[in-house]
mmCIF file of C-alpha atoms in Angstrom:
data_model
loop_
_atom_site.group_PDB
_atom_site.id
_atom_site.type_symbol
_atom_site.label_atom_id
_atom_site.label_comp_id
_atom_site.label_asym_id
_atom_site.label_seq_id
_atom_site.Cartn_x
_atom_site.Cartn_y
_atom_site.Cartn_z
ATOM 1 C CA MET A 1 0.012 -0.008 -0.009
ATOM 2 C CA ASN A 2 2.468 2.691 1.144
ATOM 3 C CA ILE A 3 1.792 6.411 1.174
ATOM 4 C CA SER A 4 0.679 7.928 -2.099
ATOM 5 C CA MET A 5 2.510 10.991 -3.381
ATOM 6 C CA TYR A 6 -0.874 12.731 -3.747
ATOM 7 C CA GLN A 7 -1.939 11.987 -0.178
ATOM 8 C CA ALA A 8 1.416 13.240 1.151
ATOM 9 C CA SER A 9 1.151 16.512 -0.756
ATOM 10 C CA ALA A 10 -2.056 18.198 -2.013
ATOM 11 C CA PRO A 11 -4.330 17.550 1.007
ATOM 12 C CA ARG A 12 -1.471 18.548 3.371
ATOM 13 C CA PHE A 13 -0.905 21.803 1.522
ATOM 14 C CA ALA A 14 -4.656 22.473 1.375
ATOM 15 C CA ASN A 15 -5.202 21.756 5.067
ATOM 16 C CA THR A 16 -2.323 23.847 6.306
ATOM 17 C CA LEU A 17 -3.177 26.768 4.004
ATOM 18 C CA LYS A 18 -6.730 26.752 5.303
ATOM 19 C CA ASN A 19 -5.301 26.896 8.824
ATOM 20 C CA LEU A 20 -2.984 29.716 7.824
ATOM 21 C CA SER A 21 -5.936 31.615 6.379
ATOM 22 C CA ALA A 22 -7.800 31.252 9.699
ATOM 23 C CA ILE A 23 -4.691 32.474 11.581
ATOM 24 C CA LEU A 24 -4.525 35.579 9.342
ATOM 25 C CA ASP A 25 -8.248 36.172 10.088
ATOM 26 C CA LYS A 26 -7.459 36.146 13.787
ATOM 27 C CA ALA A 27 -4.541 38.516 13.219
ATOM 28 C CA GLU A 28 -6.688 40.919 11.288
ATOM 29 C CA ALA A 29 -9.414 40.857 13.984
ATOM 30 C CA TYR A 30 -6.737 41.441 16.624
ATOM 31 C CA ALA A 31 -5.385 44.453 14.760
ATOM 32 C CA GLN A 32 -8.871 45.866 14.466
ATOM 33 C CA MET A 33 -9.709 45.280 18.144
ATOM 34 C CA ARG A 34 -6.425 46.759 19.365
ATOM 35 C CA LYS A 35 -6.432 49.585 16.794
ATOM 36 C CA ILE A 36 -3.142 48.452 15.316
ATOM 37 C CA ASP A 37 -2.482 49.349 11.685
ATOM 38 C CA PRO A 38 -2.821 45.924 9.976
ATOM 39 C CA LEU A 39 0.217 46.743 7.861
ATOM 40 C CA VAL A 40 2.313 46.714 11.053
ATOM 41 C CA LEU A 41 1.480 43.004 11.370
ATOM 42 C CA THR A 42 1.817 42.083 7.721
ATOM 43 C CA SER A 43 5.241 43.758 7.637
ATOM 44 C CA ALA A 44 6.324 42.371 11.026
ATOM 45 C CA ARG A 45 9.382 40.163 11.312
ATOM 46 C CA LEU A 46 11.281 38.450 14.141
ATOM 47 C CA TYR A 47 14.596 40.108 13.244
ATOM 48 C CA PRO A 48 15.552 42.991 10.978
ATOM 49 C CA ASP A 49 17.077 40.804 8.193
ATOM 50 C CA MET A 50 14.352 38.137 8.295
ATOM 51 C CA PHE A 51 11.435 37.998 5.863
ATOM 52 C CA ALA A 52 8.239 39.782 6.990
ATOM 53 C CA LEU A 53 4.915 38.077 7.488
ATOM 54 C CA ALA A 54 3.670 38.867 3.968
ATOM 55 C CA ARG A 55 6.756 37.325 2.376
ATOM 56 C CA GLN A 56 6.487 34.197 4.521
ATOM 57 C CA VAL A 57 2.926 33.721 3.207
ATOM 58 C CA GLN A 58 4.077 34.291 -0.355
ATOM 59 C CA ILE A 59 6.849 31.733 -0.051
ATOM 60 C CA ALA A 60 4.609 29.152 1.641
ATOM 61 C CA THR A 61 2.091 29.379 -1.155
ATOM 62 C CA ASP A 62 4.872 29.199 -3.730
ATOM 63 C CA HIS A 63 6.032 25.913 -2.248
ATOM 64 C CA ALA A 64 2.504 24.508 -2.413
ATOM 65 C CA LYS A 65 1.793 25.518 -6.017
ATOM 66 C CA GLY A 66 5.339 25.007 -7.255
ATOM 67 C CA SER A 67 5.841 21.548 -5.944
ATOM 68 C CA LEU A 68 2.563 20.162 -7.183
ATOM 69 C CA ALA A 69 3.212 21.708 -10.602
ATOM 70 C CA ARG A 70 6.714 20.277 -10.728
ATOM 71 C CA LEU A 71 5.569 16.825 -9.736
ATOM 72 C CA ALA A 72 2.713 16.863 -12.267
ATOM 73 C CA GLY A 73 4.940 18.385 -14.963
ATOM 74 C CA VAL A 74 2.831 21.451 -15.572
ATOM 75 C CA GLU A 75 3.677 25.151 -15.456
ATOM 76 C CA PRO A 76 2.613 26.816 -12.192
ATOM 77 C CA PRO A 77 0.757 30.130 -12.342
ATOM 78 C CA LYS A 78 2.993 33.150 -11.714
ATOM 79 C CA TYR A 79 2.051 35.382 -8.796
ATOM 80 C CA GLU A 80 3.380 38.907 -8.672
ATOM 81 C CA ASP A 81 4.365 38.990 -4.993
ATOM 82 C CA THR A 82 2.774 42.372 -4.446
ATOM 83 C CA GLU A 83 0.574 41.485 -1.455
ATOM 84 C CA THR A 84 0.825 43.807 1.538
ATOM 85 C CA THR A 85 -2.635 43.762 3.165
ATOM 86 C CA PHE A 86 -4.448 40.962 4.950
ATOM 87 C CA ASP A 87 -7.059 40.958 2.184
ATOM 88 C CA GLU A 88 -4.373 40.512 -0.481
ATOM 89 C CA LEU A 89 -2.693 37.740 1.498
ATOM 90 C CA GLU A 90 -6.025 35.979 1.974
ATOM 91 C CA ALA A 91 -6.677 36.238 -1.744
ATOM 92 C CA ARG A 92 -3.286 34.716 -2.469
ATOM 93 C CA ILE A 93 -4.022 31.821 -0.118
ATOM 94 C CA GLN A 94 -7.458 31.298 -1.645
ATOM 95 C CA LYS A 95 -6.149 31.207 -5.230
ATOM 96 C CA THR A 96 -3.381 28.825 -4.161
ATOM 97 C CA LEU A 97 -5.981 26.606 -2.464
ATOM 98 C CA ALA A 98 -8.080 26.653 -5.663
ATOM 99 C CA TYR A 99 -4.986 25.736 -7.664
ATOM 100 C CA VAL A 100 -4.013 22.904 -5.278
ATOM 101 C CA LYS A 101 -7.546 21.496 -5.652
ATOM 102 C CA THR A 102 -7.229 21.279 -9.433
ATOM 103 C CA PHE A 103 -4.713 18.421 -9.073
ATOM 104 C CA LYS A 104 -6.047 14.946 -9.280
ATOM 105 C CA PRO A 105 -4.367 11.979 -7.558
ATOM 106 C CA GLU A 106 -3.451 10.488 -10.958
ATOM 107 C CA GLN A 107 -1.332 13.544 -11.797
ATOM 108 C CA ILE A 108 0.800 13.233 -8.654
ATOM 109 C CA ASP A 109 0.766 9.504 -7.800
ATOM 110 C CA GLY A 110 3.593 7.647 -9.441
ATOM 111 C CA THR A 111 5.932 10.637 -9.550
ATOM 112 C CA GLU A 112 8.216 9.190 -6.838
ATOM 113 C CA GLY A 113 11.020 8.516 -9.268
ATOM 114 C CA LYS A 114 10.619 11.565 -11.467
ATOM 115 C CA GLU A 115 13.817 13.546 -11.860
ATOM 116 C CA ILE A 116 13.546 17.041 -10.439
ATOM 117 C CA VAL A 117 16.614 19.300 -10.424
ATOM 118 C CA LEU A 118 16.558 22.570 -8.508
ATOM 119 C CA THR A 119 19.085 25.251 -9.356
ATOM 120 C CA PHE A 120 20.162 27.919 -6.874
ATOM 121 C CA GLY A 121 22.711 30.220 -8.422
ATOM 122 C CA THR A 122 25.358 27.915 -9.893
ATOM 123 C CA GLN A 123 24.491 24.982 -7.638
ATOM 124 C CA LYS A 124 22.293 22.153 -8.824
ATOM 125 C CA PHE A 125 20.329 19.926 -6.412
ATOM 126 C CA PRO A 126 19.136 16.762 -8.021
ATOM 127 C CA PHE A 127 16.086 15.105 -6.461
ATOM 128 C CA ASN A 128 13.613 12.443 -7.406
ATOM 129 C CA GLY A 129 9.931 13.160 -6.820
ATOM 130 C CA GLN A 130 9.898 11.475 -3.452
ATOM 131 C CA THR A 131 12.970 13.138 -2.026
ATOM 132 C CA TYR A 132 11.894 16.457 -3.519
ATOM 133 C CA LEU A 133 8.527 16.265 -1.779
ATOM 134 C CA ILE A 134 9.545 14.934 1.621
ATOM 135 C CA GLN A 135 13.029 16.428 1.987
ATOM 136 C CA PHE A 136 12.503 19.776 0.296
ATOM 137 C CA ALA A 137 8.986 20.913 -0.473
ATOM 138 C CA LEU A 138 7.166 19.825 2.746
ATOM 139 C CA PRO A 139 9.835 20.973 5.252
ATOM 140 C CA ASN A 140 10.061 24.314 3.396
ATOM 141 C CA PHE A 141 6.311 24.699 3.412
ATOM 142 C CA TYR A 142 6.015 23.910 7.085
ATOM 143 C CA PHE A 143 8.954 26.173 7.882
ATOM 144 C CA HIS A 144 7.416 29.228 6.241
ATOM 145 C CA THR A 145 3.910 28.599 7.547
ATOM 146 C CA SER A 146 5.448 28.153 11.038
ATOM 147 C CA MET A 147 7.388 31.439 10.614
ATOM 148 C CA ALA A 148 4.149 33.218 9.710
ATOM 149 C CA TYR A 149 2.664 31.765 12.919
ATOM 150 C CA ALA A 150 5.698 32.699 14.987
ATOM 151 C CA ILE A 151 5.652 36.303 13.795
ATOM 152 C CA LEU A 152 2.026 36.717 14.780
ATOM 153 C CA ARG A 153 2.410 34.850 18.068
ATOM 154 C CA HIS A 154 5.289 37.182 18.932
ATOM 155 C CA ASN A 155 3.044 40.157 18.181
ATOM 156 C CA GLY A 156 0.429 39.029 20.625
ATOM 157 C CA VAL A 157 -2.189 37.446 18.337
ATOM 158 C CA GLU A 158 -3.996 34.815 20.392
ATOM 159 C CA ILE A 159 -3.186 31.666 18.512
ATOM 160 C CA GLY A 160 -1.966 28.270 19.644
ATOM 161 C CA LYS A 161 -0.607 25.201 17.964
ATOM 162 C CA ARG A 162 -4.157 23.997 17.489
ATOM 163 C CA ASP A 163 -4.682 26.864 15.018
ATOM 164 C CA PHE A 164 -1.647 25.726 13.076
ATOM 165 C CA MET A 165 -2.614 22.070 13.136
ATOM 166 C CA GLY A 166 -6.308 22.635 12.547
ATOM 167 C CA GLY A 167 -7.995 21.027 15.520
ATOM 168 C CA VAL A 168 -5.685 18.189 16.467
ATOM 169 C CA MET B 1 6.362 2.095 -5.768
ATOM 170 C CA ASN B 2 4.977 4.982 -3.624
ATOM 171 C CA ILE B 3 6.653 6.523 -0.567
ATOM 172 C CA SER B 4 7.583 4.118 2.172
ATOM 173 C CA MET B 5 6.493 4.917 5.661
ATOM 174 C CA TYR B 6 10.065 4.509 6.826
ATOM 175 C CA GLN B 7 11.504 6.890 4.231
ATOM 176 C CA ALA B 8 8.868 9.496 5.128
ATOM 177 C CA SER B 9 9.733 9.277 8.855
ATOM 178 C CA ALA B 10 12.991 8.097 10.409
ATOM 179 C CA PRO B 11 15.447 9.726 7.951
ATOM 180 C CA ARG B 12 13.453 12.980 8.078
ATOM 181 C CA PHE B 13 13.495 13.090 11.876
ATOM 182 C CA ALA B 14 17.186 12.253 11.895
ATOM 183 C CA ASN B 15 18.142 14.852 9.336
ATOM 184 C CA THR B 16 16.182 17.652 10.966
ATOM 185 C CA LEU B 17 17.397 16.743 14.453
ATOM 186 C CA LYS B 18 20.982 16.913 13.175
ATOM 187 C CA ASN B 19 20.259 20.368 11.777
ATOM 188 C CA LEU B 20 18.636 21.399 15.050
ATOM 189 C CA SER B 21 21.731 20.233 16.914
ATOM 190 C CA ALA B 22 23.929 22.360 14.626
ATOM 191 C CA ILE B 23 21.650 25.329 15.216
ATOM 192 C CA LEU B 24 21.964 24.922 18.982
ATOM 193 C CA ASP B 25 25.756 24.798 18.544
ATOM 194 C CA LYS B 26 25.638 28.129 16.764
ATOM 195 C CA ALA B 27 23.401 29.545 19.494
ATOM 196 C CA GLU B 28 25.828 28.415 22.197
ATOM 197 C CA ALA B 29 28.810 29.899 20.343
ATOM 198 C CA TYR B 30 26.832 33.102 19.921
ATOM 199 C CA ALA B 31 26.127 33.289 23.685
ATOM 200 C CA GLN B 32 29.795 32.762 24.421
ATOM 201 C CA MET B 33 30.962 35.359 21.956
ATOM 202 C CA ARG B 34 28.477 37.963 23.111
ATOM 203 C CA LYS B 35 28.871 37.088 26.779
ATOM 204 C CA ILE B 36 25.190 36.197 27.084
ATOM 205 C CA ASP B 37 24.218 33.761 29.769
ATOM 206 C CA PRO B 38 23.363 30.637 27.742
ATOM 207 C CA LEU B 39 20.311 30.007 29.996
ATOM 208 C CA VAL B 40 18.848 33.304 28.667
ATOM 209 C CA LEU B 41 18.700 31.639 25.242
ATOM 210 C CA THR B 42 17.510 28.210 26.336
ATOM 211 C CA SER B 43 14.699 29.853 28.350
ATOM 212 C CA ALA B 44 13.849 32.401 25.615
ATOM 213 C CA ARG B 45 10.354 32.463 24.132
ATOM 214 C CA LEU B 46 8.550 34.619 21.566
ATOM 215 C CA TYR B 47 5.745 35.553 23.913
ATOM 216 C CA PRO B 48 5.262 35.202 27.670
ATOM 217 C CA ASP B 49 2.799 32.278 27.458
ATOM 218 C CA MET B 50 4.677 30.365 24.758
ATOM 219 C CA PHE B 51 6.968 27.454 25.386
ATOM 220 C CA ALA B 52 10.644 28.363 25.780
ATOM 221 C CA LEU B 53 13.437 27.065 23.539
ATOM 222 C CA ALA B 54 14.282 24.077 25.803
ATOM 223 C CA ARG B 55 10.667 22.917 25.824
ATOM 224 C CA GLN B 56 10.387 23.262 22.032
ATOM 225 C CA VAL B 57 13.428 20.987 21.698
ATOM 226 C CA GLN B 58 11.928 18.487 24.201
ATOM 227 C CA ILE B 59 8.625 18.336 22.318
ATOM 228 C CA ALA B 60 10.307 18.023 18.904
ATOM 229 C CA THR B 61 12.336 15.056 20.114
ATOM 230 C CA ASP B 62 9.213 13.555 21.719
ATOM 231 C CA HIS B 63 7.467 13.618 18.343
ATOM 232 C CA ALA B 64 10.416 11.906 16.689
ATOM 233 C CA LYS B 65 10.801 9.084 19.251
ATOM 234 C CA GLY B 66 7.084 8.747 20.018
ATOM 235 C CA SER B 67 5.817 8.462 16.487
ATOM 236 C CA LEU B 68 8.367 5.854 15.402
ATOM 237 C CA ALA B 69 7.661 3.834 18.559
ATOM 238 C CA ARG B 70 3.850 4.098 18.007
ATOM 239 C CA LEU B 71 4.168 3.030 14.367
ATOM 240 C CA ALA B 72 6.504 0.134 15.213
ATOM 241 C CA GLY B 73 4.344 -0.878 18.217
ATOM 242 C CA VAL B 74 7.108 -0.561 20.827
ATOM 243 C CA GLU B 75 7.316 1.421 24.059
ATOM 244 C CA PRO B 76 9.357 4.674 23.572
ATOM 245 C CA PRO B 77 11.954 5.542 26.211
ATOM 246 C CA LYS B 78 10.768 8.049 28.785
ATOM 247 C CA TYR B 79 12.798 11.275 29.041
ATOM 248 C CA GLU B 80 12.529 13.338 32.239
ATOM 249 C CA ASP B 81 12.174 16.756 30.568
ATOM 250 C CA THR B 82 14.705 18.339 32.935
ATOM 251 C CA GLU B 83 17.027 19.828 30.297
ATOM 252 C CA THR B 84 17.919 23.510 30.766
ATOM 253 C CA THR B 85 21.430 23.894 29.358
ATOM 254 C CA PHE B 86 22.691 23.621 25.803
ATOM 255 C CA ASP B 87 24.715 20.594 26.778
ATOM 256 C CA GLU B 88 21.662 18.873 28.160
ATOM 257 C CA LEU B 89 19.576 19.751 25.094
ATOM 258 C CA GLU B 90 22.344 18.442 22.837
ATOM 259 C CA ALA B 91 22.426 15.244 24.832
ATOM 260 C CA ARG B 92 18.694 14.861 24.416
ATOM 261 C CA ILE B 93 18.937 15.347 20.688
ATOM 262 C CA GLN B 94 21.823 12.852 20.433
ATOM 263 C CA LYS B 95 19.981 10.151 22.435
ATOM 264 C CA THR B 96 16.894 10.721 20.315
ATOM 265 C CA LEU B 97 18.978 10.450 17.163
ATOM 266 C CA ALA B 98 20.459 7.223 18.397
ATOM 267 C CA TYR B 99 16.965 5.899 19.168
ATOM 268 C CA VAL B 100 15.684 6.929 15.707
ATOM 269 C CA LYS B 101 18.525 5.004 14.136
ATOM 270 C CA THR B 102 17.600 1.822 15.954
ATOM 271 C CA PHE B 103 14.482 1.523 13.752
ATOM 272 C CA LYS B 104 14.734 -0.683 10.708
ATOM 273 C CA PRO B 105 12.602 -0.078 7.600
ATOM 274 C CA GLU B 106 10.758 -3.344 8.155
ATOM 275 C CA GLN B 107 9.489 -2.082 11.525
ATOM 276 C CA ILE B 108 7.922 0.990 9.998
ATOM 277 C CA ASP B 109 7.048 0.043 6.432
ATOM 278 C CA GLY B 110 3.626 -1.450 6.161
ATOM 279 C CA THR B 111 2.195 0.474 9.120
ATOM 280 C CA GLU B 112 0.066 2.776 6.880
ATOM 281 C CA GLY B 113 -3.223 1.185 7.925
ATOM 282 C CA LYS B 114 -2.352 0.553 11.558
ATOM 283 C CA GLU B 115 -4.917 2.008 13.983
ATOM 284 C CA ILE B 116 -3.464 4.717 16.153
ATOM 285 C CA VAL B 117 -5.755 6.627 18.567
ATOM 286 C CA LEU B 118 -4.466 9.728 20.359
ATOM 287 C CA THR B 119 -6.243 10.902 23.449
ATOM 288 C CA PHE B 120 -6.119 14.486 24.624
ATOM 289 C CA GLY B 121 -8.189 14.971 27.757
ATOM 290 C CA THR B 122 -11.551 13.383 26.947
ATOM 291 C CA GLN B 123 -11.160 13.742 23.174
ATOM 292 C CA LYS B 124 -10.062 10.836 21.069
ATOM 293 C CA PHE B 125 -8.414 11.325 17.685
ATOM 294 C CA PRO B 126 -8.378 8.207 15.558
ATOM 295 C CA PHE B 127 -5.725 7.925 12.903
ATOM 296 C CA ASN B 128 -4.234 5.238 10.764
ATOM 297 C CA GLY B 129 -0.467 5.020 10.475
ATOM 298 C CA GLN B 130 -0.358 7.114 7.315
ATOM 299 C CA THR B 131 -2.597 9.955 8.542
ATOM 300 C CA TYR B 132 -0.908 9.862 11.916
ATOM 301 C CA LEU B 133 2.486 10.329 10.342
ATOM 302 C CA ILE B 134 1.726 12.897 7.655
ATOM 303 C CA GLN B 135 -1.118 14.846 9.291
ATOM 304 C CA PHE B 136 0.038 14.749 12.894
ATOM 305 C CA ALA B 137 3.580 13.639 13.685
ATOM 306 C CA LEU B 138 5.538 15.399 10.878
ATOM 307 C CA PRO B 139 3.697 18.764 10.993
ATOM 308 C CA ASN B 140 4.097 18.809 14.788
ATOM 309 C CA PHE B 141 7.733 17.929 14.517
ATOM 310 C CA TYR B 142 8.416 20.627 11.937
ATOM 311 C CA PHE B 143 6.368 23.122 13.922
ATOM 312 C CA HIS B 144 8.407 22.701 17.108
ATOM 313 C CA THR B 145 11.772 22.579 15.349
ATOM 314 C CA SER B 146 10.725 25.760 13.489
ATOM 315 C CA MET B 147 9.749 27.402 16.780
ATOM 316 C CA ALA B 148 13.198 26.573 18.194
ATOM 317 C CA TYR B 149 14.702 28.195 15.132
ATOM 318 C CA ALA B 150 12.377 31.226 15.367
ATOM 319 C CA ILE B 151 13.261 31.828 19.026
ATOM 320 C CA LEU B 152 16.983 31.821 18.269
ATOM 321 C CA ARG B 153 16.627 33.846 15.097
ATOM 322 C CA HIS B 154 14.687 36.437 17.074
ATOM 323 C CA ASN B 155 17.463 36.566 19.624
ATOM 324 C CA GLY B 156 20.069 37.397 17.001
ATOM 325 C CA VAL B 157 21.699 34.056 16.401
ATOM 326 C CA GLU B 158 23.035 34.121 12.860
ATOM 327 C CA ILE B 159 21.058 31.317 11.268
ATOM 328 C CA GLY B 160 19.237 31.043 8.019
ATOM 329 C CA LYS B 161 16.764 28.589 6.468
ATOM 330 C CA ARG B 162 19.740 26.670 5.117
ATOM 331 C CA ASP B 163 20.659 25.771 8.704
ATOM 332 C CA PHE B 164 17.153 24.441 9.197
ATOM 333 C CA MET B 165 17.074 22.549 5.919
ATOM 334 C CA GLY B 166 20.654 21.322 6.072
ATOM 335 C CA GLY B 167 22.287 22.600 2.937
ATOM 336 C CA VAL B 168 19.423 22.777 0.463
#
């Protein structure tokens, strides 16, 4: 039986993005209640040279759309990375969720052995579909969604791990 | 072919714990260089009611040892959760790594359908091996290792995502 590539990817991205969307809703409500400029939160970071909240959300969604597209062998949609407001970030999450949902198991299952080479600068990182998904795409995705959570937690938004995990 | 339960678990825990260990080494060196009491870092948190660094490391290691043990149907070792220093946290990571390495693929592969029920208070969460690993254990593990990273990043330790990912 084993784990299917589809089960290990699309539903996980979808579930965590939904949770991220709910976390951003809480952050927006918190800004409103405390009369904080929402842009203070979307541009917040944990250290001066770290990516801000908005960028963390952009990168997390990029990993979701990019990895499914790479595995399926299709071109992912390009996003402009111009989001600064909560509404814009929510829209980005929603369009990523809609894109994730277009993938059918038969497009992703069976891609374990597919050659996927990532290039950063002059360095090439060769993966197969399985190592790409479980060693690169998922840890990156969880890292950036966790950073978004951490930035908001640090700024006083009342969220707990249950918000990140979605009920468990 | 599909992804094996073993490949999706033990090597991922091991790799990320090794990276976490290297991150703690950098944090300890940073404390020494800047003449910061190391306990300030191991007890640091992003918000007053959030778990401190040491607790994040404890929980991350618990998810690694606990999930492999549950999948394999063995009793995990009990740790006392008394670590406060970098040396003690490193020792905890190293003993968890050694435990993770005791598992053989044949103990974990084939556990996709195994019934695993988690109980929190009066609530029961039924999983099978696959959903337990990919929906619960791995996201939790990445969440707490990311929180450890975030706490240290926030405190000025010079680390980047490459430290978390281990070279990619």
